[in-house]
Amino acid sequence: MTSEAPPFYLVGAEGLRERFAGRAKAVEQMLAEQLQQEREPESGNPSGLDNTEPASAYDAIQVLLEDPSIEEIWINDPHSVFVASQGVSRQLELNLTSHDVRGLVERMLRHTGRRVDVSNPFVDASLPDGSRLHVVIPDITKQHWSVNIRKFSPSLRELADLVEVGVMPLQAAHYLRSLAQEGNSILISGATQAGKTTLLTALLAAVPEFERVITVEETFELDLRRSDHVGLQCRGASLEGTGEISLRRLVKEALRMRPDRIVVGEVREAEALDLLIALNSGLPGMCSIHAKSAAHALVKLSTLPLLAGRNIDHSFVLPTIAGTIDAVVHVERSPEGVRRVREIIRPTGTIVDGVIESRIAFDCRSGVLRPAPDTS
């Protein structure tokens, strides 16, 4: 018999023994019998396991989580496990069971205070290593549990790190560092997996250390290493339907915490209005947004606040954006998986025919991000 730990889906037995003390002996006997069956080697294989695969689903995923080259892991069904490395995805030769996947999710959620069930079929959670877990279960999915684990590289924390891996040239990094240090409000745009959160983290590393930074996110993703920083995340409703904390609520609460700079991890809906109101008060900030270009990012940011209610219109939103957003940085990921800054624009503060005017500070020419020609 080996000394390996019990499979992950049996770890909860200790809690069962505490809760049902009168049934402790029966539970222990059952576990002992199951463990004995799992630990007995099969003929022709002394370990009782495939030598090419870890002992359990959790161990298999743990190996991937510890691999610095893996950026994201996702499970479509027990026999379809994929990973992304350097922006390119591939399928693994890893076969799980539905029970494995469910146990894996339950183990990961154990210390997050979040749940996934029929009444709450979606869940977002931050894992201890900073990775983000997203799960969807049937009947929202057709048959199997869908699991995504997005990792964030601990080695890409500063603009200099992004220069080193080719995300941007040194001149652009100096420009962005100056914007951050001078208290400009910066919007980062791009598609999913383009590197928005990584760039946002690097920009925040350039913010002067004496500033108090408050970050608000749906799920913790930003990992800032600064002394005066408080991070807030949303919370779902309880089983009784109470206790939900929205991103809009967090933005409002952040303003009461004496911030020198406010950061919204990503604006998707009406919280864009609350962010603009905060920026309009003179408080610098940063946020990210899904968009296909820097210009489209401004258009989308001017549309999202309209979701807050009928009394909000462009007559307030457009001038506020034009007067508060100082720069938009657009990042992209190529089909080959290469991430880079595509353009940096600076809104001029003027509106012409309902469009916020801007000038190009950096754009990509001949595959290289270069300063725009001086047109003054």
C-alpha positions as a printed Julia matrix, in Angstrom:
376×3 Matrix{Float64}:
   0.0    0.0     0.0
   1.39   3.42   -0.96
   1.37   6.53    1.22
  -0.36   8.75   -1.37
  -3.22  11.02   -0.22
  -6.85   9.88   -0.75
  -8.46  10.98   -4.03
  -9.88  14.5    -3.92
 -13.5   13.46   -4.0
 -13.16  11.67   -0.64
 -11.59  14.53    1.28
 -15.0   15.67    2.57
 -15.43  12.51    4.63
 -13.87  14.11    7.68
 -16.57  16.75    7.67
 -19.19  14.03    7.43
 -17.78  12.27   10.49
 -17.96  15.47   12.51
 -21.52  16.21   11.44
 -22.84  12.7    11.9
 -20.85  11.44   14.86
 -23.17   8.49   15.37
 -22.34   7.19   11.89
 -18.58   7.68   12.15
 -17.65   4.01   12.26
 -19.79   3.15    9.26
 -18.32   6.03    7.24
 -14.76   5.1     8.19
 -15.35   1.49    7.2
 -16.79   2.56    3.85
 -13.83   4.86    3.16
 -11.35   2.2     4.14
 -12.91  -0.27    1.72
 -12.95   2.24   -1.14
  -9.39   3.36   -0.49
  -8.24  -0.23   -0.38
  -9.84  -0.88   -3.77
  -8.23   2.21   -5.33
  -4.79   1.54   -3.89
  -4.58  -2.11   -4.93
  -2.34  -2.33   -8.02
  -3.73  -3.75  -11.23
  -1.93  -6.61  -12.94
   0.93  -5.42  -15.15
   1.08  -1.96  -13.5
   2.59  -1.84   -9.98
   1.19   1.62   -9.28
  -2.36   0.82  -10.33
  -2.32   4.02  -12.44
  -1.41   5.04  -15.95
   2.23   6.06  -15.64
   1.65   8.97  -17.99
  -1.07  10.59  -15.89
  -1.32  11.86  -12.28
  -3.32  10.04   -9.62
  -6.5   12.11   -9.8
  -8.31  14.85  -11.72
  -7.23  17.43   -9.19
  -3.61  16.31   -9.43
  -3.81  16.5   -13.21
  -5.13  20.06  -13.13
  -2.65  21.0   -10.39
   0.21  20.0   -12.66
  -1.17  22.33  -15.34
  -1.68  25.16  -12.84
   1.94  24.89  -11.76
   3.22  24.94  -15.34
   4.23  28.57  -16.04
   3.84  28.06  -19.78
   0.11  27.32  -19.46
  -2.09  30.41  -19.66
  -5.57  28.92  -19.53
  -7.22  25.55  -18.94
 -10.73  24.64  -19.98
 -12.9   21.54  -19.83
 -15.74  21.17  -22.34
 -16.61  17.67  -21.2
 -14.72  14.96  -19.3
 -12.96  13.83  -22.49
 -12.27  17.31  -23.93
  -9.64  19.14  -21.88
  -7.78  22.01  -23.52
  -4.97  24.38  -22.58
  -3.59  27.58  -24.09
   0.13  28.31  -24.16
   1.63  31.44  -25.72
  -1.81  32.26  -27.1
  -2.23  28.93  -28.93
  -4.68  26.27  -27.78
  -4.33  22.5   -27.9
  -6.26  19.48  -26.64
  -4.77  17.22  -23.99
  -4.88  13.43  -23.99
  -6.59  13.43  -20.62
  -9.75  11.47  -19.89
 -11.77  12.35  -16.81
 -15.21  11.36  -15.57
 -18.18  13.6   -14.85
 -17.66  12.82  -11.18
 -14.03  13.93  -11.47
 -14.98  17.28  -12.97
 -17.67  17.95  -10.4
 -15.35  17.02   -7.54
 -12.63  19.21   -8.98
 -14.94  22.23   -9.05
 -16.26  21.59   -5.55
 -12.73  21.33   -4.2
 -11.68  24.56   -5.89
 -14.75  26.42   -4.6
 -14.39  25.11   -1.05
 -12.55  28.14    0.33
 -13.99  30.83   -1.95
 -17.37  31.28   -0.28
 -19.06  30.79   -3.65
 -21.31  28.05   -4.93
 -22.67  26.59   -8.13
 -25.99  24.73   -8.25
 -29.26  24.59  -10.18
 -30.42  27.92   -8.74
 -27.03  29.51   -9.47
 -25.63  27.73  -12.55
 -22.77  30.18  -13.11
 -19.88  30.95  -10.8
 -16.78  33.16  -10.96
 -14.15  32.75   -8.28
 -10.52  33.57   -7.58
  -8.25  30.67   -6.69
  -5.48  31.03   -4.07
  -2.8   31.42   -6.77
  -4.71  34.31   -8.37
  -6.18  32.27  -11.22
  -9.81  32.9   -12.15
 -12.29  30.04  -12.17
 -15.5   30.16  -14.23
 -18.0   27.32  -14.24
 -21.32  26.74  -16.03
 -23.44  23.66  -15.34
 -26.44  21.95  -16.99
 -29.12  22.73  -17.94
 -27.48  25.98  -19.07
 -24.91  23.79  -20.8
 -26.31  20.93  -22.84
 -24.88  18.01  -20.87
 -21.55  18.48  -19.12
 -20.01  20.97  -16.7
 -18.0   23.65  -18.5
 -14.9   24.8   -16.61
 -12.43  27.6   -17.4
  -9.35  28.41  -15.34
  -7.51  31.52  -16.47
  -4.02  32.03  -15.09
  -2.1   35.28  -14.85
   1.64  35.38  -15.33
   3.45  36.49  -12.15
   6.48  37.45  -14.23
   4.7   40.2   -16.21
   4.12  42.85  -13.57
   5.77  45.97  -14.93
   5.98  47.77  -18.25
   9.61  46.74  -18.56
   8.53  43.09  -18.47
   6.11  43.72  -21.34
   8.88  45.37  -23.34
  11.08  42.34  -22.77
   8.49  39.93  -24.21
   7.69  42.18  -27.17
   4.27  43.54  -26.18
   5.47  47.09  -26.86
   8.7   48.94  -27.66
  10.62  50.81  -24.99
   9.54  54.22  -26.26
   5.87  53.33  -25.88
   6.51  51.97  -22.38
   8.14  55.26  -21.35
   5.15  57.13  -22.75
   2.64  55.01  -20.86
   4.67  55.23  -17.66
   4.57  59.02  -17.88
   0.8   58.94  -18.37
   0.35  56.77  -15.28
   2.71  58.79  -13.11
   1.1   62.09  -14.08
  -2.37  60.98  -12.99
  -4.01  60.52  -16.39
  -7.13  58.41  -16.72
  -6.45  55.48  -19.04
  -8.83  53.13  -20.83
  -7.45  49.77  -22.03
  -9.3   48.05  -24.86
  -8.99  44.74  -26.62
 -10.61  41.38  -27.24
 -10.74  38.47  -24.82
  -7.28  37.09  -23.98
  -5.57  40.07  -25.62
  -3.7   40.94  -22.43
  -5.83  43.76  -21.01
  -5.52  42.7   -17.37
  -1.77  42.15  -17.68
  -1.3   45.61  -19.17
  -3.54  47.15  -16.51
  -1.44  45.51  -13.78
   1.76  46.83  -15.37
   0.36  50.36  -15.64
  -0.66  50.32  -11.98
   2.87  49.31  -11.06
   3.97  52.67  -12.52
   1.61  54.65  -10.28
   3.55  56.51   -7.55
   3.82  54.46   -4.37
   2.39  57.23   -2.18
  -0.99  57.03   -3.95
  -3.86  55.05   -2.42
  -5.34  52.77   -5.08
  -8.79  51.18   -4.78
  -9.62  48.45   -7.31
 -13.08  46.99   -7.95
 -13.64  43.8    -9.93
 -16.25  41.16  -10.56
 -13.69  38.58   -9.43
 -10.22  39.32   -8.1
  -7.72  39.28  -10.97
  -5.46  42.29  -10.4
  -2.55  41.37   -8.16
  -0.93  44.63   -7.02
   2.12  44.66   -4.82
   1.8   48.03   -3.16
   1.3   48.96    0.46
  -1.71  51.31    0.13
  -4.14  49.26   -1.92
  -7.57  47.8    -1.24
  -9.23  45.4    -3.65
 -13.0   44.85   -3.75
 -14.95  42.17   -5.61
 -18.61  41.49   -6.32
 -20.68  38.95   -4.46
 -23.58  36.87   -5.68
 -26.91  36.56   -3.92
 -27.43  34.0    -1.17
 -29.83  31.06   -1.38
 -32.5   33.42   -0.05
 -31.82  35.88   -2.88
 -30.21  38.5    -0.61
 -26.73  39.9    -0.08
 -25.76  40.54   -3.69
 -23.05  43.19   -4.15
 -22.86  44.63   -7.67
 -20.02  46.37   -9.43
 -22.02  49.61   -9.34
 -22.26  49.37   -5.56
 -18.51  48.74   -5.29
 -17.65  51.82   -7.36
 -19.79  53.97   -5.07
 -18.28  52.43   -1.93
 -14.76  52.9    -3.29
 -15.32  56.64   -3.45
 -15.84  56.65    0.33
 -12.44  55.02    0.93
 -10.25  58.07    0.21
  -8.85  56.86   -3.12
  -6.13  58.71   -4.98
  -6.92  56.51   -7.96
  -9.87  54.23   -8.71
  -9.6   51.22  -10.98
 -12.41  49.12  -12.44
 -11.1   45.81  -13.71
 -13.55  45.76  -16.59
 -16.64  47.79  -17.46
 -19.41  45.8   -19.12
 -22.68  47.44  -18.13
 -24.15  50.4   -16.23
 -21.18  50.62  -13.83
 -19.58  52.67  -16.6
 -21.82  55.54  -15.5
 -20.61  55.39  -11.9
 -17.0   55.3   -13.06
 -17.51  58.36  -15.29
 -19.13  60.25  -12.43
 -16.1   59.44  -10.26
 -13.66  60.55  -12.97
 -15.7   63.7   -13.57
 -15.07  64.69   -9.96
 -11.36  64.96  -10.71
 -10.34  61.51   -9.48
  -7.97  59.76  -11.92
  -8.7   56.17  -12.81
  -8.16  53.22  -15.1
 -10.34  50.48  -16.51
 -10.5   47.95  -19.33
 -13.22  47.31  -21.89
 -13.89  44.82  -24.68
 -13.58  46.55  -28.05
 -12.02  45.96  -31.46
 -10.16  49.27  -31.62
  -9.37  52.3   -29.48
 -11.98  54.4   -31.31
 -14.63  51.71  -30.81
 -13.72  51.63  -27.12
 -14.75  55.28  -26.78
 -18.0   54.57  -28.61
 -18.77  51.61  -26.36
 -17.9   53.55  -23.21
 -20.35  56.24  -24.3
 -23.1   53.64  -24.79
 -22.82  51.55  -21.61
 -23.96  54.32  -19.22
 -27.26  54.5   -21.09
 -28.07  51.12  -19.54
 -28.38  52.84  -16.17
 -31.79  54.36  -16.98
 -33.86  56.57  -19.25
 -32.71  59.76  -17.57
 -29.15  59.23  -18.84
 -28.39  60.42  -22.36
 -25.48  61.33  -24.59
 -25.71  65.01  -23.67
 -24.08  64.08  -20.35
 -22.07  61.01  -21.31
 -20.15  62.27  -24.35
 -18.77  65.48  -22.79
 -17.86  63.55  -19.64
 -15.85  60.97  -21.57
 -14.22  63.63  -23.72
 -13.17  65.54  -20.63
 -12.08  62.67  -18.37
 -10.48  59.94  -20.5
  -6.92  61.03  -21.28
  -5.7   58.0   -23.27
  -6.94  54.76  -24.8
  -4.5   51.86  -25.23
  -5.6   49.08  -27.56
  -4.05  45.6   -27.3
  -4.52  42.66  -29.62
  -3.64  38.98  -29.96
  -2.67  37.71  -33.39
  -3.79  34.32  -34.77
  -0.32  33.07  -33.85
  -0.93  34.02  -30.23
   1.34  37.09  -30.18
   0.11  39.88  -27.91
   1.06  43.47  -28.53
  -0.09  47.06  -28.13
  -1.68  48.08  -31.41
  -2.34  51.79  -30.86
  -2.5   54.58  -28.29
  -4.86  57.49  -28.87
  -5.5   60.71  -26.92
  -9.03  62.2   -26.89
  -8.84  65.91  -27.65
 -11.78  66.88  -25.47
 -13.94  67.99  -28.39
 -17.04  66.39  -29.89
 -17.92  66.7   -33.58
 -21.22  65.35  -34.91
 -21.66  63.16  -31.85
 -18.17  61.63  -32.09
 -15.37  62.16  -29.59
 -12.36  63.4   -31.5
  -8.92  61.98  -30.75
  -5.39  62.13  -32.05
  -3.05  59.21  -32.56
  -0.08  59.1   -30.19
   1.28  55.7   -31.3
   0.16  53.41  -34.08
   1.39  50.23  -35.7
   3.22  50.73  -38.99
   5.04  47.93  -40.81
   4.36  45.72  -37.8
   6.05  48.07  -35.31
   4.4   50.41  -32.81
   5.76  53.88  -33.56
   5.02  57.44  -32.39
   2.67  59.27  -34.7
   4.25  61.94  -36.93
   4.14  65.4   -35.36
   1.3   67.19  -37.07
   1.5   70.38  -35.02
